[in-house]
Amino acid sequence: MKRLTISTFLAVALLSGCSSTEKVIPDVPPSDLYSTAQQALQSGNWNNAIERLEAMDSRYPFGAYSDQVQLDLIYAYYKNDDLPLSQATIARFLRLNPTHPQADWVYYMRGLTHMAQDRSFMHDMFNIDRFDRDPTPSRQAFRDFKYLLERFPDSQYDADAKARMVFLKNQLAEYDLAVADFYVRREAWIAAINRCQQVQRLYPNTSAARKSLLLEKTAYEKLKLNKEVARTEAVIKRNPVK
């Protein structure tokens, strides 16, 4: 018996999903279908809502509910942790509706989906902060929220976006600090110094930036660069680690 390849398995799964959706979703007027989708959204039944919204998107792509269906799908995918689908729907919506009245919300959701991508199963289960994982989603989320603030300075989502940027800034700084610490433990002194200086340059006024000075001092001491050691000590005195 031939073993199924991953691509074959995925194709079968997708086809099965499509066929089951067609059996579940009755052929009813769009207003009725949308009403049941809204009921599912309000009750937090994300799978049910997604099935009905996807059916509407497929059957009535240019109907009266088209834009709202896309917006609802963005939210439902996000809440259901279908983050790639949420991001794909966001990209599609912004491409087709760049000046939509709710464009600020869509950009806000783009930031949220990138933030959510930075979660891990172990992190969620044990509430452990891990700064050794890939920071790319967090960097993208930071850019998303920054763009939102620049393009929509009066958006109702700006305050939350600012708070999230502060959180992301500290998270990214801690990531770079962990990298610097890794270099110190490996006795890669020049690499450690460069990463410490990056933390201080990109994330000033953070706890990680102050901590990086201690690592930088250690690296200078190991390299016997006494002038740099003295200079770093002076900076540490002005910026004590709290």
XYZ file of N, CA, C and O in Angstrom, residues 45-203:
636
model
N -19.306 30.720 18.747
C -19.196 29.450 18.011
C -18.465 29.735 16.701
O -19.069 29.866 15.640
N -17.130 29.828 16.797
C -16.347 30.319 15.674
C -16.401 29.387 14.469
O -16.501 29.860 13.323
N -16.333 28.092 14.686
C -16.371 27.155 13.563
C -17.681 27.266 12.796
O -17.700 27.267 11.561
N -18.758 27.355 13.538
C -20.074 27.482 12.919
C -20.166 28.783 12.130
O -20.670 28.811 10.997
N -19.686 29.857 12.732
C -19.723 31.157 12.051
C -18.875 31.127 10.786
O -19.296 31.626 9.722
N -17.687 30.540 10.874
C -16.790 30.481 9.714
C -17.414 29.690 8.576
O -17.345 30.091 7.409
N -18.044 28.567 8.885
C -18.694 27.759 7.846
C -19.721 28.576 7.076
O -19.775 28.542 5.847
N -20.527 29.327 7.802
C -21.589 30.103 7.147
C -21.038 31.324 6.418
O -21.503 31.659 5.325
N -20.057 31.972 6.998
C -19.457 33.129 6.329
C -18.701 32.709 5.080
O -18.747 33.396 4.053
N -17.999 31.590 5.150
C -17.298 31.084 3.964
C -18.288 30.708 2.871
O -18.029 30.930 1.682
N -19.428 30.151 3.271
C -20.456 29.812 2.293
C -20.977 31.075 1.612
O -21.165 31.103 0.387
N -21.197 32.124 2.395
C -21.650 33.384 1.810
C -20.608 33.978 0.886
O -20.925 34.483 -0.195
N -19.340 33.915 1.322
C -18.262 34.469 0.516
C -18.151 33.733 -0.814
O -17.842 34.327 -1.845
N -18.406 32.439 -0.780
C -18.324 31.626 -1.998
C -19.535 31.822 -2.905
O -19.398 31.952 -4.116
N -20.720 31.876 -2.306
C -21.953 31.938 -3.096
C -22.314 33.348 -3.555
O -22.897 33.536 -4.615
N -21.987 34.342 -2.738
C -22.373 35.723 -3.043
C -21.165 36.659 -2.904
O -21.158 37.558 -2.060
N -20.126 36.469 -3.717
C -18.891 37.264 -3.558
C -19.072 38.751 -3.838
O -18.244 39.560 -3.396
N -20.118 39.113 -4.552
C -20.335 40.532 -4.870
C -21.681 41.024 -4.345
O -22.217 42.017 -4.820
N -22.204 40.337 -3.359
C -23.511 40.698 -2.823
C -23.450 41.862 -1.859
O -22.388 42.436 -1.573
N -24.619 42.175 -1.323
C -24.742 43.317 -0.414
C -23.963 43.121 0.884
O -23.571 44.081 1.542
N -23.720 41.855 1.238
C -23.036 41.561 2.501
C -21.533 41.341 2.310
O -20.837 41.017 3.277
N -21.042 41.499 1.100
C -19.677 41.079 0.762
C -18.617 41.651 1.703
O -17.820 40.914 2.289
N -18.585 42.969 1.852
C -17.555 43.596 2.698
C -17.668 43.150 4.153
O -16.665 42.823 4.795
N -18.901 43.128 4.675
C -19.073 42.761 6.070
C -18.729 41.304 6.315
O -18.197 40.951 7.383
N -18.995 40.460 5.344
C -18.629 39.048 5.470
C -17.115 38.920 5.605
O -16.606 38.144 6.435
N -16.372 39.678 4.811
C -14.919 39.646 4.891
C -14.431 40.122 6.262
O -13.538 39.515 6.869
N -15.025 41.193 6.753
C -14.642 41.714 8.070
C -14.950 40.695 9.167
O -14.146 40.487 10.084
N -16.098 40.059 9.061
C -16.463 39.050 10.058
C -15.541 37.841 9.991
O -15.200 37.250 11.029
N -15.133 37.468 8.783
C -14.217 36.337 8.633
C -12.856 36.641 9.259
O -12.244 35.764 9.883
N -12.384 37.866 9.069
C -11.109 38.268 9.679
C -11.166 38.027 11.186
O -10.249 37.440 11.781
N -12.253 38.462 11.803
C -12.401 38.333 13.256
C -12.587 36.879 13.671
O -11.967 36.411 14.639
N -13.439 36.153 12.945
C -13.721 34.759 13.301
C -12.471 33.892 13.154
O -12.194 33.043 14.010
N -11.719 34.091 12.077
C -10.476 33.332 11.895
C -9.502 33.631 13.041
O -8.850 32.729 13.569
N -9.405 34.898 13.402
C -8.504 35.296 14.485
C -8.905 34.635 15.805
O -8.070 34.057 16.512
N -10.184 34.695 16.132
C -10.651 34.114 17.379
C -10.516 32.596 17.382
O -10.335 31.991 18.441
N -10.590 31.986 16.215
C -10.476 30.534 16.105
C -9.023 30.083 15.956
O -8.752 28.899 15.773
N -8.101 31.051 16.029
C -6.664 30.776 15.911
C -6.278 30.276 14.522
O -5.252 29.607 14.357
N -7.088 30.621 13.508
C -6.737 30.335 12.112
C -5.998 31.561 11.564
O -6.500 32.275 10.683
N -4.801 31.800 12.089
C -4.110 33.065 11.835
C -3.698 33.259 10.378
O -3.840 34.370 9.851
N -3.172 32.238 9.680
C -2.852 32.446 8.257
C -4.073 32.833 7.439
O -3.982 33.662 6.526
N -5.225 32.225 7.746
C -6.450 32.570 7.013
C -6.889 33.994 7.333
O -7.348 34.728 6.451
N -6.739 34.395 8.579
C -7.080 35.772 8.953
C -6.189 36.754 8.204
O -6.666 37.760 7.654
N -4.899 36.476 8.147
C -3.968 37.375 7.460
C -4.235 37.418 5.959
O -4.146 38.484 5.338
N -4.562 36.283 5.384
C -4.865 36.251 3.953
C -6.125 37.060 3.649
O -6.190 37.773 2.632
N -7.115 36.962 4.528
C -8.360 37.716 4.334
C -8.111 39.213 4.521
O -8.682 40.043 3.801
N -7.252 39.561 5.470
C -6.875 40.961 5.671
C -6.206 41.516 4.420
O -6.543 42.610 3.956
N -5.255 40.769 3.877
C -4.539 41.226 2.674
C -5.506 41.404 1.502
O -5.427 42.396 0.765
N -6.412 40.477 1.358
C -7.399 40.556 0.281
C -8.305 41.767 0.464
O -8.559 42.524 -0.484
N -8.780 41.974 1.691
C -9.693 43.086 1.955
C -9.020 44.426 1.688
O -9.604 45.319 1.051
N -7.795 44.598 2.165
C -7.094 45.870 1.984
C -6.751 46.120 0.514
O -6.734 47.272 0.070
N -6.493 45.056 -0.209
C -6.201 45.208 -1.630
C -7.439 45.685 -2.398
O -7.341 46.529 -3.293
N -8.611 45.183 -2.003
C -9.844 45.524 -2.706
C -10.536 46.762 -2.133
O -11.327 47.413 -2.832
N -10.232 47.089 -0.856
C -10.931 48.200 -0.193
C -9.946 49.083 0.566
O -10.056 49.238 1.794
N -8.984 49.703 -0.125
C -7.946 50.474 0.580
C -8.473 51.684 1.337
O -7.822 52.152 2.281
N -9.638 52.211 0.954
C -10.178 53.399 1.618
C -11.463 53.091 2.382
O -12.263 53.986 2.647
N -11.660 51.857 2.743
C -12.879 51.465 3.455
C -12.954 52.186 4.805
O -11.931 52.406 5.455
N -14.162 52.567 5.242
C -14.308 53.269 6.527
C -13.755 52.491 7.731
O -13.400 53.096 8.742
N -13.691 51.177 7.620
C -13.182 50.367 8.724
C -11.760 49.861 8.460
O -11.315 48.907 9.103
N -11.055 50.537 7.564
C -9.686 50.120 7.255
C -8.787 50.178 8.486
O -7.887 49.351 8.648
N -9.024 51.147 9.376
C -8.189 51.228 10.580
C -8.339 49.987 11.446
O -7.359 49.470 11.994
N -9.563 49.473 11.543
C -9.789 48.245 12.307
C -9.070 47.072 11.666
O -8.516 46.215 12.366
N -9.057 47.030 10.338
C -8.398 45.929 9.628
C -6.891 45.957 9.891
O -6.270 44.919 10.132
N -6.297 47.147 9.852
C -4.859 47.255 10.168
C -4.601 46.875 11.630
O -3.580 46.254 11.949
N -5.519 47.248 12.502
C -5.403 46.874 13.910
C -5.436 45.357 14.058
O -4.621 44.764 14.778
N -6.349 44.711 13.329
C -6.440 43.256 13.371
C -5.199 42.599 12.781
O -4.786 41.523 13.224
N -4.589 43.251 11.801
C -3.355 42.696 11.239
C -2.268 42.652 12.309
O -1.515 41.686 12.413
N -2.204 43.707 13.121
C -1.258 43.713 14.228
C -1.568 42.623 15.242
O -0.663 41.935 15.731
N -2.840 42.441 15.549
C -3.224 41.414 16.520
C -2.887 40.011 16.022
O -2.441 39.155 16.805
N -3.103 39.758 14.735
C -2.818 38.418 14.215
C -1.319 38.134 14.234
O -0.904 37.002 14.510
N -0.508 39.155 13.966
C 0.938 38.946 14.043
C 1.378 38.731 15.494
O 2.251 37.902 15.774
N 0.779 39.463 16.420
C 1.081 39.237 17.840
C 0.716 37.817 18.252
O 1.469 37.140 18.966
N -0.440 37.363 17.793
C -0.903 36.026 18.164
C 0.001 34.945 17.584
O 0.139 33.864 18.170
N 0.639 35.232 16.453
C 1.551 34.264 15.853
C 2.762 34.007 16.734
O 3.426 32.970 16.600
N 3.061 34.912 17.631
C 4.238 34.787 18.477
C 3.981 33.886 19.676
O 4.885 33.620 20.458
N 2.753 33.441 19.835
C 2.452 32.525 20.926
C 2.948 31.125 20.593
O 3.108 30.754 19.444
N 3.177 30.340 21.624
C 3.504 28.934 21.437
C 2.639 28.120 22.375
O 2.128 28.624 23.378
N 2.464 26.855 22.061
C 1.629 25.984 22.879
C 2.141 25.930 24.319
O 1.375 26.061 25.276
N 3.453 25.736 24.490
C 4.028 25.636 25.825
C 3.896 26.961 26.579
O 3.650 26.990 27.779
N 4.051 28.074 25.838
C 3.930 29.396 26.455
C 2.530 29.599 26.997
O 2.331 30.092 28.109
N 1.516 29.234 26.191
C 0.141 29.411 26.621
C -0.204 28.491 27.788
O -0.913 28.874 28.721
N 0.316 27.257 27.772
C -0.042 26.292 28.799
C 0.563 26.650 30.154
O -0.097 26.587 31.191
N 1.831 27.040 30.156
C 2.531 27.275 31.409
C 2.790 28.751 31.694
O 3.429 29.093 32.679
N 2.316 29.636 30.791
C 2.494 31.077 30.968
C 3.971 31.427 31.145
O 4.356 32.176 32.047
N 4.805 30.859 30.268
C 6.245 31.082 30.330
C 6.637 32.065 29.230
O 6.267 31.896 28.065
N 7.401 33.095 29.615
C 7.932 34.030 28.626
C 9.178 33.417 28.010
O 10.128 33.100 28.705
N 9.176 33.273 26.687
C 10.332 32.717 25.991
C 10.837 33.759 25.005
O 10.148 34.111 24.067
N 12.058 34.228 25.238
C 12.620 35.250 24.375
C 13.626 34.658 23.386
O 14.341 35.389 22.727
N 13.655 33.315 23.312
C 14.563 32.684 22.369
C 13.852 32.252 21.091
O 14.441 31.620 20.236
N 12.557 32.591 20.969
C 11.850 32.204 19.765
C 11.988 33.286 18.703
O 12.447 34.393 18.972
N 11.582 32.957 17.485
C 11.708 33.871 16.354
C 10.899 35.139 16.623
O 9.688 35.082 16.826
N 11.549 36.318 16.606
C 10.840 37.561 16.921
C 10.151 38.195 15.719
O 9.566 39.270 15.849
N 10.224 37.543 14.553
C 9.680 38.158 13.337
C 8.213 38.571 13.477
O 7.850 39.694 13.093
N 7.314 37.722 13.996
C 5.914 38.155 14.138
C 5.763 39.390 15.023
O 4.948 40.276 14.727
N 6.550 39.454 16.096
C 6.463 40.624 16.985
C 6.959 41.879 16.284
O 6.384 42.966 16.460
N 8.026 41.752 15.520
C 8.531 42.907 14.767
C 7.480 43.390 13.771
O 7.264 44.599 13.615
N 6.813 42.445 13.101
C 5.790 42.824 12.125
C 4.594 43.460 12.827
O 4.019 44.439 12.328
N 4.212 42.921 13.978
C 3.097 43.506 14.727
C 3.416 44.942 15.132
O 2.556 45.832 15.047
N 4.642 45.175 15.573
C 5.070 46.525 15.946
C 4.924 47.470 14.747
O 4.415 48.590 14.886
N 5.355 47.012 13.567
C 5.232 47.839 12.357
C 3.768 48.077 12.006
O 3.393 49.174 11.560
N 2.931 47.059 12.201
C 1.503 47.209 11.903
C 0.868 48.296 12.769
O 0.131 49.160 12.273
N 1.147 48.250 14.062
C 0.554 49.234 14.975
C 1.136 50.633 14.717
O 0.417 51.633 14.819
N 2.408 50.684 14.386
C 3.026 51.971 14.074
C 2.375 52.581 12.834
O 2.081 53.789 12.792
N 2.127 51.745 11.817
C 1.468 52.223 10.599
C 0.057 52.719 10.907
O -0.386 53.742 10.366
N -0.650 51.983 11.764
C -2.001 52.394 12.146
C -1.983 53.785 12.760
O -2.808 54.647 12.404
N -1.035 54.040 13.674
C -0.956 55.339 14.343
C -0.616 56.453 13.358
O -1.130 57.573 13.468
N 0.254 56.144 12.394
C 0.666 57.155 11.431
C -0.450 57.475 10.437
O -0.653 58.646 10.089
N -1.149 56.456 9.981
C -2.168 56.675 8.948
C -3.511 57.102 9.525
O -4.256 57.849 8.890
N -3.824 56.628 10.728
C -5.122 56.936 11.340
C -4.898 57.506 12.744
O -5.191 56.843 13.750
N -4.399 58.717 12.840
C -4.058 59.285 14.158
C -5.256 59.499 15.074
O -5.077 59.691 16.278
N -6.462 59.473 14.527
C -7.655 59.669 15.345
C -8.469 58.388 15.502
O -9.628 58.434 15.932
N -7.882 57.259 15.186
C -8.603 55.994 15.273
C -8.909 55.641 16.724
O -8.127 55.920 17.638
N -10.033 54.999 16.933
C -10.413 54.565 18.285
C -9.511 53.438 18.788
O -9.527 53.100 19.979
N -8.703 52.858 17.870
C -7.820 51.751 18.253
C -6.408 52.225 18.576
O -5.546 51.419 18.933
N -6.168 53.530 18.475
C -4.820 54.058 18.663
C -4.287 53.839 20.076
O -3.121 53.487 20.265
N -5.120 54.052 21.076
C -4.647 53.916 22.459
C -4.192 52.489 22.747
O -3.132 52.269 23.345
N -4.975 51.537 22.300
C -4.593 50.138 22.516
C -3.354 49.791 21.706
O -2.477 49.054 22.182
N -3.275 50.328 20.489
C -2.098 50.075 19.650
C -0.830 50.603 20.318
O 0.218 49.944 20.299
N -0.913 51.791 20.926
C 0.243 52.367 21.621
C 0.678 51.481 22.779
O 1.875 51.244 22.982
N -0.298 50.993 23.549
C 0.022 50.119 24.683
C 0.678 48.835 24.211
O 1.639 48.340 24.827
N 0.190 48.307 23.114
C 0.772 47.074 22.572
C 2.179 47.316 22.026
O 3.044 46.430 22.111
N 2.424 48.487 21.485
C 3.765 48.809 20.991
C 4.770 48.864 22.142
O 5.922 48.425 21.984
N 4.347 49.388 23.286
C 5.224 49.410 24.467
C 5.563 47.981 24.884
O 6.726 47.651 25.152
N 4.546 47.146 24.939
C 4.764 45.738 25.293
C 5.703 45.070 24.302
O 6.647 44.362 24.691
N 5.464 45.276 23.001
C 6.280 44.648 21.967
C 7.717 45.159 22.004
O 8.663 44.387 21.805
N 7.874 46.452 22.266
C 9.216 47.023 22.360
C 10.014 46.337 23.458
O 11.186 45.965 23.250
N 9.399 46.144 24.616
C 10.082 45.470 25.717
C 10.351 44.006 25.390
O 11.407 43.463 25.727
N 9.412 43.372 24.720
C 9.585 41.971 24.349
C 10.743 41.801 23.365
O 11.576 40.899 23.510
N 10.800 42.669 22.366
C 11.873 42.598 21.381
C 13.222 42.919 22.018
O 14.250 42.310 21.665
N 13.221 43.859 22.945
C 14.463 44.191 23.645
C 14.959 42.996 24.454
O 16.162 42.698 24.481
N 14.057 42.298 25.120
C 14.431 41.125 25.895
C 14.970 40.015 24.992
O 15.873 39.263 25.378
N 14.393 39.927 23.798
C 14.898 38.922 22.850
C 16.351 39.218 22.490
O 17.218 38.328 22.539
N 16.638 40.461 22.133
C 18.010 40.820 21.775
C 18.949 40.666 22.971
O 20.120 40.299 22.806
N 18.454 40.949 24.170
C 19.271 40.763 25.371
C 19.607 39.281 25.561
O 20.741 38.939 25.932
N 18.641 38.407 25.308
C 18.896 36.963 25.421
C 19.956 36.515 24.424
O 20.795 35.660 24.732
N 19.931 37.113 23.233
C 20.950 36.789 22.227
C 22.323 37.251 22.709
O 23.322 36.526 22.588
N 22.386 38.457 23.265
C 23.657 38.975 23.786
C 24.187 38.076 24.903
O 25.384 37.780 24.968
N 23.286 37.637 25.782
C 23.689 36.745 26.869
C 24.214 35.412 26.318
O 25.183 34.846 26.846
N 23.586 34.936 25.255
C 24.046 33.706 24.600
C 25.485 33.872 24.102
O 26.331 32.992 24.289
N 25.761 35.018 23.487
C 27.116 35.266 22.986
C 28.128 35.340 24.131
O 29.265 34.857 24.003
N 27.712 35.952 25.252
C 28.616 36.034 26.409
C 28.941 34.633 26.919
O 30.103 34.310 27.202
N 27.912 33.805 27.039
C 28.137 32.445 27.541
C 28.991 31.625 26.572
O 29.661 30.679 26.987
N 28.976 31.986 25.302
C 29.813 31.297 24.312
C 31.169 31.991 24.136
O 31.954 31.613 23.280
N 31.374 33.045 24.924
C 32.619 33.820 24.883
C 32.866 34.448 23.507
O 34.005 34.651 23.093
N 31.771 34.790 22.845
C 31.853 35.514 21.569
C 31.725 37.000 21.907
O 30.662 37.615 21.757
N 32.827 37.583 22.385
C 32.792 38.897 23.005
C 32.389 40.014 22.050
O 31.586 40.884 22.404
N 32.934 40.012 20.842
C 32.605 41.081 19.880
C 31.129 41.007 19.490
O 30.435 42.037 19.419
N 30.645 39.795 19.235
C 29.229 39.634 18.886
C 28.340 40.093 20.037
O 27.296 40.715 19.818
N 28.750 39.801 21.274
C 27.971 40.225 22.442
C 27.917 41.744 22.538
O 26.847 42.322 22.795
N 29.068 42.396 22.330
C 29.119 43.858 22.388
C 28.215 44.467 21.319
O 27.437 45.403 21.593
N 28.290 43.939 20.112
C 27.466 44.470 19.018
C 25.979 44.330 19.323
O 25.191 45.249 19.072
N 25.588 43.175 19.894
C 24.172 42.978 20.191
C 23.726 43.860 21.357
O 22.611 44.397 21.340
N 24.582 44.037 22.347
C 24.247 44.943 23.457
C 24.032 46.369 22.957
O 23.090 47.059 23.365
N 24.906 46.807 22.087
C 24.782 48.161 21.536
C 23.522 48.290 20.685
O 22.905 49.364 20.633
N 23.116 47.200 20.042
C 21.879 47.219 19.274
C 20.676 47.396 20.196
O 19.747 48.155 19.880
N 20.688 46.694 21.323
C 19.609 46.845 22.300
C 19.510 48.295 22.763
O 18.425 48.879 22.833
N 20.663 48.879 23.075
C 20.684 50.255 23.577
C 20.238 51.256 22.507
O 19.594 52.264 22.816
N 20.573 50.973 21.264
C 20.222 51.884 20.163
C 18.745 51.785 19.785
O 18.074 52.802 19.595
N 18.245 50.547 19.680
C 16.874 50.351 19.206
C 15.837 50.457 20.316
O 14.691 50.850 20.068
N 16.229 50.103 21.546
C 15.249 50.049 22.630
C 15.740 50.808 23.865
O 15.879 50.229 24.949
